[in-house]
Amino acid sequence: MSFSGRTVWEVLEAAAAEHPEQIALRQPLGSGRYRTWSWREYAAAVREIAAGLRGLGIRKGDIVALQSETRAEFYLADLAAMISGGVAAALYTSLPYADQARTLAACQARLLIVENETALRKLREAGAKVPAILLTPGSGASTIEQLREDGRRMLESDSSLFERMRGEYGEEDDAVLYMTSGATGEPKMALASHRALVANMDMGPRCLPLSPADSTIAFLPSAHIAQRVVVELVPIRQGACVWFSESLSKLPHELREIRPTFLLAPPRVWERVHASIAAEIHKRPAPVRNLFYAGVGIASRAMQRVQEGRRVPRWMRISRSAADRLMFRKIRQRLGGRLRIAASGAAPLGKDLAEFYAAIGMPLIEGYGLTEGGIVAFNPLERPKPGSIGQLLPGVEARIEADGELMLRSPCLFSSYFNDPQATSAVLRDGWLATGDIAERDSDGYYYITGRKKELIALSNGKKIYPARIEALLKREPLVSHVLLIGDRLPYVSALLTVTAPPGEAHPKVEQAVKSANRQLAQFEQIRRFKILDREFSIEHGELTPTMKLRRERALENHRALIGEMYAGRGGEMKAAAAE
């Protein structure tokens, strides 16, 4: 597959020409009302805001920071920053304001586009001194609408302005500055070019075939690459409509009302949906529970046969059809009933969870991407394999090193870490990206991520363990939200867990989950002891990244005393206790 050198503007311009009056964006205003932008209006707004940014002195390579939840105005400002020749840098709004202020200083932002007056005030109190524009109406600063009006006047008075702006940068120039989440160390800032972004957009039709008849709901943080590429940029390439969620609490209602055909959500969302289904089934009479689980079992066996290329017996097809008609269809209606592509991204998805959704007729299409590499793999819609990240997208090459590390080469690779050539050269080697992920490849070309290189646990007896697989086994229990496996340079494996119920109530189920996991593990991998924390891991305590990945070193440091208890005295049998 060849990739033509284009900028992000050229892709938006083509969408506006091909689908001028189709609705591109729908922003909620409350009470069921929406403000809409057609593709023609979308492109016009971006063009005028870009001119307004030029009027504020933004030039090629200048960093324009954006601090906002995901909303239509963010899309307009984000693209305008790129199209002005600047570099768009979205902040993680879930981080403390002091951290955001430090990021603004570190990336040397020339301008801050911030969602509202409250956020601006708190950033100012935290020490941010960057000139600011508000995305929504307010009195504390100029607004994006005023900036757009200024840009419109500039374009009317100088008909060649926009073409001059476009001529100052090209596809090799940087368009986005991603803030990495810092799951395995200090967060870094990664630059990606127009060429890298457009190459990823051009891969969209192969793995996510969308059209103007399709729609999705955007609710993930726009600082994250999965949201930025898959839900912001890919729909431009194919003309699909993006609805914006009013809030996470309203998302279940919005799904039923909007009835999207495509939805990207992290595993935590799919886990919560599954947990709510399991809780409801648990309340039903025993015959109903038995019927449901029997239906899931038959559907799973039928799906396995299809994947293996074997014939599905007639009785199994009839049983699966009956279960779908009586039970599974009702579950799918909760998500609108029209989902054609249900995708999971931003974190690994447990195999059991993937198999459950496939059984109920809504297979989750898992993919793989990373800040430095873009979106590089996806399960094909026609033949997904639960537990895998799918096959490489067109134009992506991969190799697996002797130690299992996945190396990638593609047109989507990032340019460099911002002002950090040493860190850049550590991961970019002769055009190949060292991902830090441990991977395997099967005979059909499907890849599986089995762990992180930096998360390797080496027991004191020399045995080596990658914790991701073991942690996934424990998270099959819906009550378990996070797992921290422990054992590096220690005699045996232990674990800290967080749960979604009071620790005392959750303890019996967690204990059973540990025993179940141990039966599937080698003796040296088995969990001898565990403790349930009395609180969740959190961003505030430095234990989670903005994308909800666990920062292991900080979590270990914060709970050193509890961990010490699990290794005090004799270490033979498993001793389970809930932390108080």
Coordinates of C-alpha atoms in Angstrom, one line a residue:
M1 CA 0.0 0.0 0.0
S2 CA 1.5 3.4 -1.0
F3 CA 1.0 6.5 1.1
S4 CA 0.8 9.8 -0.7
G5 CA 2.4 12.8 0.9
R6 CA -0.4 15.0 2.2
T7 CA -1.2 17.2 5.1
V8 CA -4.1 16.9 7.5
W9 CA -5.7 19.9 5.9
E10 CA -5.7 18.2 2.5
V11 CA -7.7 15.3 4.0
L12 CA -10.2 17.6 5.6
E13 CA -10.5 19.6 2.4
A14 CA -11.3 16.5 0.4
A15 CA -14.0 15.4 2.9
A16 CA -15.6 18.8 2.7
A17 CA -15.6 18.6 -1.1
E18 CA -17.0 15.0 -1.2
H19 CA -19.7 15.3 1.5
P20 CA -20.2 19.1 1.9
E21 CA -23.7 19.0 3.5
Q22 CA -23.4 15.8 5.4
I23 CA -23.2 16.3 9.2
A24 CA -19.7 15.8 10.5
L25 CA -19.9 16.9 14.2
R26 CA -22.7 17.0 16.8
Q27 CA -22.0 18.7 20.1
P28 CA -24.5 18.4 22.9
L29 CA -26.1 21.6 24.3
G30 CA -28.2 19.9 27.0
S31 CA -31.9 18.8 27.1
G32 CA -31.3 16.6 24.0
R33 CA -30.3 19.5 21.8
Y34 CA -27.2 19.5 19.6
R35 CA -25.1 22.0 17.6
T36 CA -24.0 20.5 14.3
W37 CA -21.3 21.2 11.8
S38 CA -21.5 19.9 8.2
W39 CA -18.2 18.9 6.5
R40 CA -18.3 22.2 4.6
E41 CA -18.8 24.1 7.9
Y42 CA -16.2 22.0 9.7
A43 CA -13.5 22.9 7.1
A44 CA -14.5 26.5 7.0
A45 CA -14.3 26.9 10.8
V46 CA -10.9 25.2 10.9
R47 CA -9.6 27.4 8.1
E48 CA -10.8 30.6 9.8
I49 CA -9.5 29.7 13.2
A50 CA -6.1 28.8 11.6
A51 CA -6.0 32.3 10.1
G52 CA -6.9 33.7 13.5
L53 CA -4.0 31.8 15.1
R54 CA -1.7 33.3 12.4
G55 CA -3.0 36.8 13.5
L56 CA -1.9 36.0 17.1
G57 CA 1.6 35.3 15.8
I58 CA 1.5 31.5 15.6
R59 CA 4.1 30.3 13.1
K60 CA 5.5 27.0 11.8
G61 CA 6.6 24.8 14.6
D62 CA 5.0 26.8 17.4
I63 CA 3.4 24.7 20.2
V64 CA -0.3 25.4 20.7
A65 CA -1.5 23.6 23.9
L66 CA -5.1 22.5 24.3
Q67 CA -6.7 21.9 27.7
S68 CA -10.2 20.5 27.2
E69 CA -12.5 17.5 27.5
T70 CA -13.3 15.9 24.2
R71 CA -15.8 18.2 22.4
A72 CA -16.5 19.5 18.9
E73 CA -14.7 22.8 19.6
F74 CA -11.6 20.8 20.6
Y75 CA -11.6 19.2 17.2
L76 CA -11.8 22.6 15.5
A77 CA -9.0 24.1 17.5
D78 CA -6.8 21.0 17.3
L79 CA -7.0 20.9 13.5
A80 CA -6.6 24.6 13.2
A81 CA -3.4 24.5 15.2
M82 CA -2.0 21.9 12.9
I83 CA -3.2 23.7 9.8
S84 CA -1.8 27.0 10.8
G85 CA 1.6 25.4 10.7
G86 CA 1.8 25.0 14.5
V87 CA 2.0 21.8 16.6
A88 CA -1.1 20.8 18.6
A89 CA -0.4 19.6 22.1
A90 CA -3.3 18.2 24.1
L91 CA -3.0 18.1 27.9
Y92 CA -4.4 15.3 30.1
T93 CA -7.2 17.1 31.9
S94 CA -7.3 14.4 34.6
L95 CA -3.8 15.4 35.9
P96 CA -3.5 17.9 38.8
Y97 CA -3.4 21.5 37.5
A98 CA 0.1 21.8 38.9
D99 CA 1.3 19.0 36.6
Q100 CA -0.5 20.5 33.6
A101 CA 1.2 23.9 34.3
R102 CA 4.6 22.2 34.4
T103 CA 3.8 20.5 31.1
L104 CA 2.9 23.9 29.5
A105 CA 6.3 25.2 30.6
A106 CA 8.2 22.1 29.5
C107 CA 6.7 22.0 26.0
Q108 CA 7.3 25.8 25.6
A109 CA 3.7 26.5 24.5
R110 CA 3.2 29.8 22.7
L111 CA -0.6 29.7 23.3
L112 CA -3.1 27.9 25.5
I113 CA -6.6 27.0 24.2
V114 CA -8.6 26.1 27.4
E115 CA -12.1 24.8 27.8
N116 CA -13.5 27.3 30.3
E117 CA -12.8 30.1 32.8
T118 CA -12.6 27.7 35.7
A119 CA -9.9 25.6 34.2
L120 CA -8.0 28.8 33.1
R121 CA -8.2 30.2 36.6
K122 CA -6.9 27.0 38.2
L123 CA -4.0 26.8 35.7
R124 CA -3.1 30.4 36.4
E125 CA -3.2 29.6 40.2
A126 CA -0.9 26.7 39.5
G127 CA 1.6 29.0 37.8
A128 CA 0.7 28.8 34.1
K129 CA 1.6 32.0 32.3
V130 CA 0.9 31.2 28.7
P131 CA -1.5 33.5 26.8
A132 CA -4.9 31.9 26.6
I133 CA -8.1 31.6 24.4
L134 CA -11.3 30.1 25.8
L135 CA -13.1 27.3 23.9
T136 CA -16.5 28.2 25.5
P137 CA -18.0 31.6 26.2
G138 CA -16.6 33.5 29.1
S139 CA -15.2 36.9 30.2
G140 CA -11.7 35.9 31.3
A141 CA -10.1 35.8 27.9
S142 CA -10.8 35.9 24.2
T143 CA -12.9 33.0 22.9
I144 CA -12.4 30.6 19.9
E145 CA -15.4 32.2 18.2
Q146 CA -13.8 35.7 18.5
L147 CA -10.6 34.2 17.1
R148 CA -12.6 32.7 14.2
E149 CA -14.2 36.1 13.4
D150 CA -10.7 37.7 13.4
G151 CA -9.5 35.0 11.1
R152 CA -12.5 35.4 8.7
R153 CA -11.8 39.1 8.4
M154 CA -8.1 38.5 7.7
L155 CA -9.0 36.0 5.0
E156 CA -11.5 38.5 3.4
S157 CA -8.9 41.3 3.4
D158 CA -6.0 39.1 2.1
S159 CA -7.2 36.4 -0.3
S160 CA -3.7 34.8 -0.6
L161 CA -3.2 34.5 3.2
F162 CA -4.3 30.9 3.6
E163 CA -2.3 29.6 0.6
R164 CA 0.8 31.3 1.9
M165 CA 0.2 29.6 5.3
R166 CA -0.2 26.2 3.6
G167 CA 3.0 26.8 1.6
E168 CA 5.1 27.2 4.7
Y169 CA 4.9 23.6 5.9
G170 CA 4.5 20.2 4.4
E171 CA 3.9 16.6 5.2
E172 CA 7.3 16.1 6.8
D173 CA 6.7 18.9 9.3
D174 CA 5.3 18.1 12.8
A175 CA 1.6 18.4 13.5
V176 CA 1.1 16.9 17.0
L177 CA 2.9 16.8 20.3
Y178 CA 1.7 13.7 22.2
M179 CA 2.1 13.6 26.0
T180 CA 3.0 10.0 26.8
S181 CA 1.3 8.6 29.9
G182 CA 4.4 7.6 31.8
A183 CA 3.4 4.1 32.7
T184 CA 7.0 2.9 32.9
G185 CA 8.8 6.0 33.8
E186 CA 8.7 9.8 33.5
P187 CA 6.2 11.1 30.9
K188 CA 7.8 12.1 27.6
M189 CA 6.5 14.3 24.7
A190 CA 6.5 12.8 21.3
L191 CA 6.3 14.7 18.0
A192 CA 4.4 13.2 15.0
S193 CA 4.4 14.7 11.5
H194 CA 1.5 15.3 9.1
R195 CA 2.8 12.4 7.0
A196 CA 2.6 10.0 10.0
L197 CA -1.0 11.1 10.9
V198 CA -2.2 10.9 7.3
A199 CA -0.6 7.5 6.8
N200 CA -2.6 6.3 9.8
M201 CA -5.8 7.9 8.4
D202 CA -5.2 6.1 5.1
M203 CA -5.0 2.8 6.8
G204 CA -8.5 3.3 8.2
P205 CA -10.6 2.0 5.3
R206 CA -8.8 -1.4 5.6
C207 CA -9.4 -2.1 9.3
L208 CA -12.4 0.3 10.1
P209 CA -14.5 0.6 6.9
L210 CA -16.7 3.6 7.6
S211 CA -18.8 5.9 5.5
P212 CA -21.0 9.0 5.9
A213 CA -23.8 6.6 7.0
D214 CA -21.7 5.6 10.0
S215 CA -21.6 7.4 13.4
T216 CA -19.7 7.1 16.6
I217 CA -19.6 8.7 20.1
A218 CA -16.5 10.4 21.3
F219 CA -15.8 10.4 25.0
L220 CA -12.2 9.3 25.5
P221 CA -9.5 11.9 26.4
S222 CA -8.3 13.7 23.3
A223 CA -4.7 13.6 24.6
H224 CA -4.7 9.9 24.0
I225 CA -3.6 8.6 20.6
A226 CA -6.4 6.1 20.4
Q227 CA -9.0 8.9 20.6
R228 CA -7.0 11.3 18.5
V229 CA -6.4 9.0 15.6
V230 CA -9.3 6.6 15.6
V231 CA -12.2 8.9 16.7
E232 CA -11.0 12.3 15.5
L233 CA -8.8 11.8 12.4
V234 CA -10.0 8.5 10.8
P235 CA -13.6 9.7 10.5
I236 CA -12.4 12.7 8.4
R237 CA -10.8 10.3 6.0
Q238 CA -14.1 8.4 5.5
G239 CA -16.7 11.0 6.2
A240 CA -18.2 9.4 9.3
C241 CA -20.2 11.5 11.8
V242 CA -18.9 12.1 15.4
W243 CA -21.3 12.7 18.2
F244 CA -19.8 14.0 21.5
S245 CA -20.9 12.6 24.8
E246 CA -22.3 15.1 27.3
S247 CA -20.7 13.1 30.2
L248 CA -19.7 9.6 31.1
S249 CA -22.7 9.3 33.4
K250 CA -25.0 10.0 30.4
L251 CA -23.1 7.7 28.0
P252 CA -25.4 4.6 28.6
H253 CA -28.5 6.7 27.7
E254 CA -26.7 8.3 24.7
L255 CA -25.8 4.9 23.3
R256 CA -29.4 3.9 23.3
E257 CA -30.5 7.2 21.7
I258 CA -27.7 7.8 19.2
R259 CA -27.4 4.2 18.2
P260 CA -23.8 4.4 16.9
T261 CA -22.5 2.0 14.3
F262 CA -18.9 2.2 15.6
L263 CA -17.6 2.6 19.1
L264 CA -14.1 2.6 20.5
A265 CA -13.9 2.1 24.3
P266 CA -11.1 1.0 26.7
P267 CA -11.4 -2.4 28.4
R268 CA -12.6 -0.8 31.6
V269 CA -15.8 0.3 29.8
W270 CA -16.4 -3.2 28.3
E271 CA -15.6 -4.7 31.7
R272 CA -18.2 -2.6 33.4
V273 CA -20.9 -3.5 30.9
H274 CA -20.1 -7.1 31.4
A275 CA -20.1 -6.7 35.2
S276 CA -23.6 -5.1 35.1
I277 CA -24.9 -8.0 32.9
A278 CA -23.4 -10.5 35.2
A279 CA -25.0 -8.8 38.2
E280 CA -28.4 -8.8 36.6
I281 CA -28.1 -12.4 35.6
H282 CA -27.1 -13.3 39.1
K283 CA -30.4 -11.9 40.4
R284 CA -32.5 -14.0 38.0
P285 CA -34.0 -17.5 39.0
A286 CA -31.7 -20.4 38.6
P287 CA -33.3 -21.7 35.4
V288 CA -32.8 -18.3 33.7
R289 CA -29.2 -18.2 34.8
N290 CA -28.5 -21.7 33.6
L291 CA -30.1 -20.9 30.2
F292 CA -28.0 -17.8 29.8
Y293 CA -24.7 -19.5 30.6
A294 CA -25.6 -22.5 28.5
G295 CA -26.3 -20.2 25.6
V296 CA -23.0 -18.4 26.1
G297 CA -21.2 -21.7 26.2
I298 CA -22.8 -23.0 23.0
A299 CA -22.2 -19.7 21.2
S300 CA -18.5 -19.8 22.3
R301 CA -18.0 -23.3 21.0
A302 CA -19.6 -22.4 17.7
M303 CA -17.4 -19.3 17.4
Q304 CA -14.3 -21.5 18.1
R305 CA -15.3 -23.9 15.3
V306 CA -15.7 -21.0 12.8
Q307 CA -12.2 -19.7 13.8
E308 CA -10.7 -23.1 13.2
G309 CA -12.4 -23.5 9.8
R310 CA -14.6 -26.3 11.0
R311 CA -18.4 -26.9 10.3
V312 CA -20.8 -25.7 12.9
P313 CA -23.4 -28.5 13.6
R314 CA -27.1 -27.7 12.8
W315 CA -28.1 -28.2 16.4
M316 CA -25.5 -25.7 17.6
R317 CA -26.6 -23.2 15.0
I318 CA -30.3 -23.5 16.1
S319 CA -29.4 -23.3 19.8
R320 CA -27.2 -20.2 19.2
S321 CA -30.0 -18.6 17.2
A322 CA -32.5 -19.2 20.0
A323 CA -30.2 -17.8 22.6
D324 CA -29.6 -14.7 20.4
R325 CA -33.3 -14.1 19.9
L326 CA -34.2 -14.6 23.6
M327 CA -31.3 -13.0 25.4
F328 CA -28.3 -11.7 23.5
R329 CA -30.2 -9.3 21.2
K330 CA -31.5 -7.5 24.4
I331 CA -28.0 -7.0 25.6
R332 CA -26.9 -5.5 22.3
Q333 CA -29.9 -3.1 22.4
R334 CA -28.3 -1.5 25.5
L335 CA -25.6 -0.2 23.1
G336 CA -28.0 1.0 20.6
G337 CA -28.5 -2.2 18.6
R338 CA -26.7 -1.0 15.5
L339 CA -23.0 -1.5 16.5
R340 CA -21.2 -2.9 13.4
I341 CA -17.8 -2.3 14.8
A342 CA -17.1 -2.5 18.5
A343 CA -13.5 -1.8 19.2
S344 CA -11.3 -2.1 22.3
G345 CA -8.2 0.0 22.6
A346 CA -5.9 1.9 25.0
A347 CA -5.1 -1.1 27.1
P348 CA -5.0 -4.9 26.7
L349 CA -8.3 -6.7 26.7
G350 CA -8.7 -10.0 28.6
K351 CA -9.3 -13.0 26.4
D352 CA -12.3 -14.2 28.4
L353 CA -14.0 -10.8 28.0
A354 CA -13.4 -10.9 24.2
E355 CA -14.9 -14.4 24.0
F356 CA -18.0 -13.3 26.0
Y357 CA -18.7 -10.4 23.6
A358 CA -18.1 -12.6 20.6
A359 CA -20.5 -15.2 22.0
I360 CA -23.3 -12.6 22.4
G361 CA -22.9 -11.5 18.8
M362 CA -20.9 -8.4 19.3
P363 CA -17.2 -9.3 18.8
L364 CA -14.8 -6.7 20.2
I365 CA -12.2 -5.8 17.6
E366 CA -9.0 -5.3 19.5
G367 CA -6.1 -3.3 18.1
Y368 CA -2.7 -2.1 19.1
G369 CA -1.1 1.3 19.0
L370 CA 1.4 3.4 20.9
T371 CA 2.2 7.0 21.1
E372 CA 5.5 6.6 19.2
G373 CA 4.2 4.3 16.6
G374 CA 0.6 5.2 15.8
I375 CA -2.1 2.6 15.3
V376 CA -0.3 -0.4 13.9
A377 CA -2.4 -3.6 14.2
F378 CA -6.1 -4.5 14.2
N379 CA -8.2 -7.7 14.2
P380 CA -9.9 -8.1 10.9
L381 CA -13.7 -7.7 11.2
E382 CA -14.4 -11.0 9.3
R383 CA -12.1 -13.1 11.5
P384 CA -11.1 -11.6 14.9
K385 CA -9.1 -13.8 17.3
P386 CA -9.9 -13.1 21.0
G387 CA -6.7 -12.4 23.0
S388 CA -4.7 -11.1 20.0
I389 CA -4.1 -7.6 18.8
G390 CA -4.8 -8.8 15.3
Q391 CA -2.7 -8.4 12.1
L392 CA -0.4 -5.6 11.0
L393 CA -2.0 -2.8 9.1
P394 CA -0.9 -2.2 5.5
G395 CA 2.5 -0.6 5.3
V396 CA 3.6 -1.8 8.8
E397 CA 6.5 -4.1 9.3
A398 CA 7.4 -6.0 12.4
R399 CA 10.1 -8.3 13.8
I400 CA 10.4 -10.0 17.2
E401 CA 13.9 -9.8 18.8
A402 CA 15.6 -12.7 20.6
D403 CA 14.3 -11.4 23.9
G404 CA 10.7 -11.2 22.6
E405 CA 10.6 -7.4 22.1
L406 CA 8.4 -6.2 19.3
M407 CA 10.1 -3.9 16.8
L408 CA 8.1 -1.9 14.3
R409 CA 8.8 0.0 11.1
S410 CA 6.0 2.0 9.3
P411 CA 5.2 5.5 7.9
C412 CA 3.3 6.2 11.1
L413 CA 6.3 6.4 13.4
F414 CA 6.9 9.5 15.5
S415 CA 9.6 12.0 14.6
S416 CA 11.3 12.4 18.0
Y417 CA 10.9 13.1 21.6
F418 CA 10.6 16.9 22.2
N419 CA 14.1 18.2 23.0
D420 CA 15.4 14.8 24.0
P421 CA 17.7 13.3 21.3
Q422 CA 19.1 10.7 23.8
A423 CA 15.7 9.2 24.6
T424 CA 14.8 9.3 20.9
S425 CA 17.9 7.3 19.8
A426 CA 17.2 4.8 22.6
V427 CA 13.9 3.7 20.9
L428 CA 14.4 4.6 17.2
R429 CA 17.1 2.3 15.8
D430 CA 17.9 2.4 12.1
G431 CA 14.3 3.3 11.3
W432 CA 12.9 0.6 13.7
L433 CA 10.9 1.5 16.8
A434 CA 11.6 -0.6 20.0
T435 CA 8.2 -0.8 21.5
G436 CA 9.2 -2.3 24.9
D437 CA 6.3 -4.8 24.5
I438 CA 6.9 -8.6 24.5
A439 CA 5.1 -10.2 21.6
E440 CA 4.4 -13.5 19.9
R441 CA 3.1 -14.2 16.4
D442 CA 1.0 -17.2 15.3
S443 CA 1.0 -19.0 12.0
D444 CA -1.9 -16.8 10.6
G445 CA 0.0 -13.6 11.2
Y446 CA -1.9 -12.6 14.4
Y447 CA 0.2 -10.9 17.1
Y448 CA -0.2 -11.3 20.9
I449 CA 1.3 -9.0 23.5
T450 CA 2.4 -11.0 26.5
G451 CA 4.0 -8.4 28.7
R452 CA 6.2 -5.3 29.0
K453 CA 9.9 -5.6 28.9
K454 CA 10.4 -3.2 31.8
E455 CA 7.8 -5.0 33.9
L456 CA 9.7 -8.3 33.9
I457 CA 9.8 -9.9 37.4
A458 CA 12.9 -12.0 38.1
L459 CA 12.4 -14.1 41.2
S460 CA 15.3 -14.7 43.6
N461 CA 15.6 -18.3 42.2
G462 CA 16.2 -16.9 38.7
K463 CA 12.8 -17.7 37.3
K464 CA 11.4 -14.9 35.1
I465 CA 7.7 -13.8 34.9
Y466 CA 5.9 -11.3 32.7
P467 CA 3.0 -10.1 35.0
A468 CA 0.4 -9.1 32.4
R469 CA -0.8 -12.6 31.7
I470 CA -1.2 -13.5 35.4
E471 CA -2.9 -10.1 36.1
A472 CA -5.4 -10.8 33.3
L473 CA -6.4 -14.1 34.9
L474 CA -7.2 -12.4 38.1
K475 CA -9.2 -9.7 36.4
R476 CA -11.6 -12.3 35.1
E477 CA -13.4 -11.7 38.4
P478 CA -15.6 -8.6 37.7
L479 CA -15.0 -7.2 41.2
V480 CA -11.2 -6.8 40.6
S481 CA -10.3 -3.5 39.0
H482 CA -6.5 -3.4 39.3
V483 CA -3.8 -6.0 40.1
L484 CA -0.2 -5.3 41.0
L485 CA 1.9 -8.5 40.8
I486 CA 5.0 -8.5 43.1
G487 CA 8.1 -10.7 43.3
D488 CA 11.1 -9.1 41.7
R489 CA 14.3 -10.4 43.5
L490 CA 11.9 -12.1 46.0
P491 CA 11.3 -15.8 46.7
Y492 CA 7.7 -16.0 45.5
V493 CA 4.9 -14.1 43.8
S494 CA 2.4 -12.0 45.7
A495 CA -0.2 -9.5 44.7
L496 CA -2.0 -6.3 45.7
L497 CA -5.5 -5.9 44.3
T498 CA -8.2 -3.2 44.3
V499 CA -11.8 -4.0 44.1
T500 CA -15.2 -2.3 43.3
A501 CA -16.8 -3.5 46.6
P502 CA -15.9 -3.3 50.3
P503 CA -12.8 -5.4 50.8
G504 CA -14.5 -7.7 53.3
E505 CA -17.3 -8.5 51.0
A506 CA -15.1 -9.0 48.0
H507 CA -12.5 -11.2 49.8
P508 CA -14.1 -14.6 49.2
K509 CA -14.5 -14.0 45.4
V510 CA -11.0 -12.6 45.1
E511 CA -9.6 -15.7 47.0
Q512 CA -11.5 -17.9 44.6
A513 CA -10.1 -15.9 41.6
V514 CA -6.6 -16.4 43.0
K515 CA -7.0 -20.1 43.4
S516 CA -8.5 -20.4 39.9
A517 CA -5.6 -18.4 38.4
N518 CA -3.0 -20.6 40.2
R519 CA -4.5 -23.7 38.7
Q520 CA -3.5 -22.3 35.3
L521 CA 0.0 -21.3 36.2
A522 CA 3.4 -23.0 36.6
Q523 CA 4.3 -23.5 40.3
F524 CA 6.9 -20.7 40.3
E525 CA 4.2 -18.3 38.9
Q526 CA 1.6 -19.0 41.4
I527 CA 0.5 -16.3 43.8
R528 CA 1.3 -17.3 47.4
R529 CA -0.1 -14.3 49.2
F530 CA -2.3 -11.3 48.4
K531 CA -3.9 -8.3 50.0
I532 CA -6.9 -6.2 49.0
L533 CA -6.3 -2.5 49.3
D534 CA -8.9 -0.3 51.1
R535 CA -8.9 2.1 48.2
E536 CA -8.5 2.2 44.5
F537 CA -5.1 3.0 42.9
S538 CA -5.4 6.7 41.8
I539 CA -4.0 9.4 39.6
E540 CA -3.9 11.7 42.7
H541 CA -1.5 9.3 44.5
G542 CA 0.6 8.9 41.4
E543 CA -0.3 5.2 40.9
L544 CA -2.2 5.6 37.7
T545 CA -1.4 7.4 34.5
P546 CA -4.1 9.6 32.9
T547 CA -5.0 6.6 30.7
M548 CA -5.5 4.5 33.8
K549 CA -2.4 2.4 33.4
L550 CA -0.7 1.3 36.5
R551 CA 2.6 3.0 37.5
R552 CA 4.2 0.0 39.2
E553 CA 7.1 1.7 40.9
R554 CA 5.0 4.4 42.5
A555 CA 2.4 1.8 43.6
L556 CA 5.1 -0.4 45.1
E557 CA 6.5 2.6 47.0
N558 CA 3.1 3.7 48.3
H559 CA 2.3 0.3 49.7
R560 CA 5.7 -0.8 50.9
A561 CA 4.5 -1.7 54.4
L562 CA 1.7 -4.0 53.1
I563 CA 4.1 -5.7 50.8
G564 CA 6.5 -6.2 53.6
E565 CA 3.8 -8.0 55.6
M566 CA 3.4 -10.5 52.7
Y567 CA 7.1 -11.4 52.9
A568 CA 7.4 -11.5 56.7
G569 CA 7.9 -14.8 58.4
R570 CA 7.6 -18.1 56.6
G571 CA 6.7 -18.0 52.9
G572 CA 5.2 -21.3 52.0
E573 CA 1.4 -21.3 51.9
M574 CA -0.8 -18.6 50.5
K575 CA -2.0 -16.3 53.3
A576 CA -4.9 -14.1 52.1
A577 CA -6.0 -11.0 54.0
A578 CA -8.0 -7.9 53.2
A579 CA -6.1 -4.7 54.1
E580 CA -7.9 -2.7 56.8

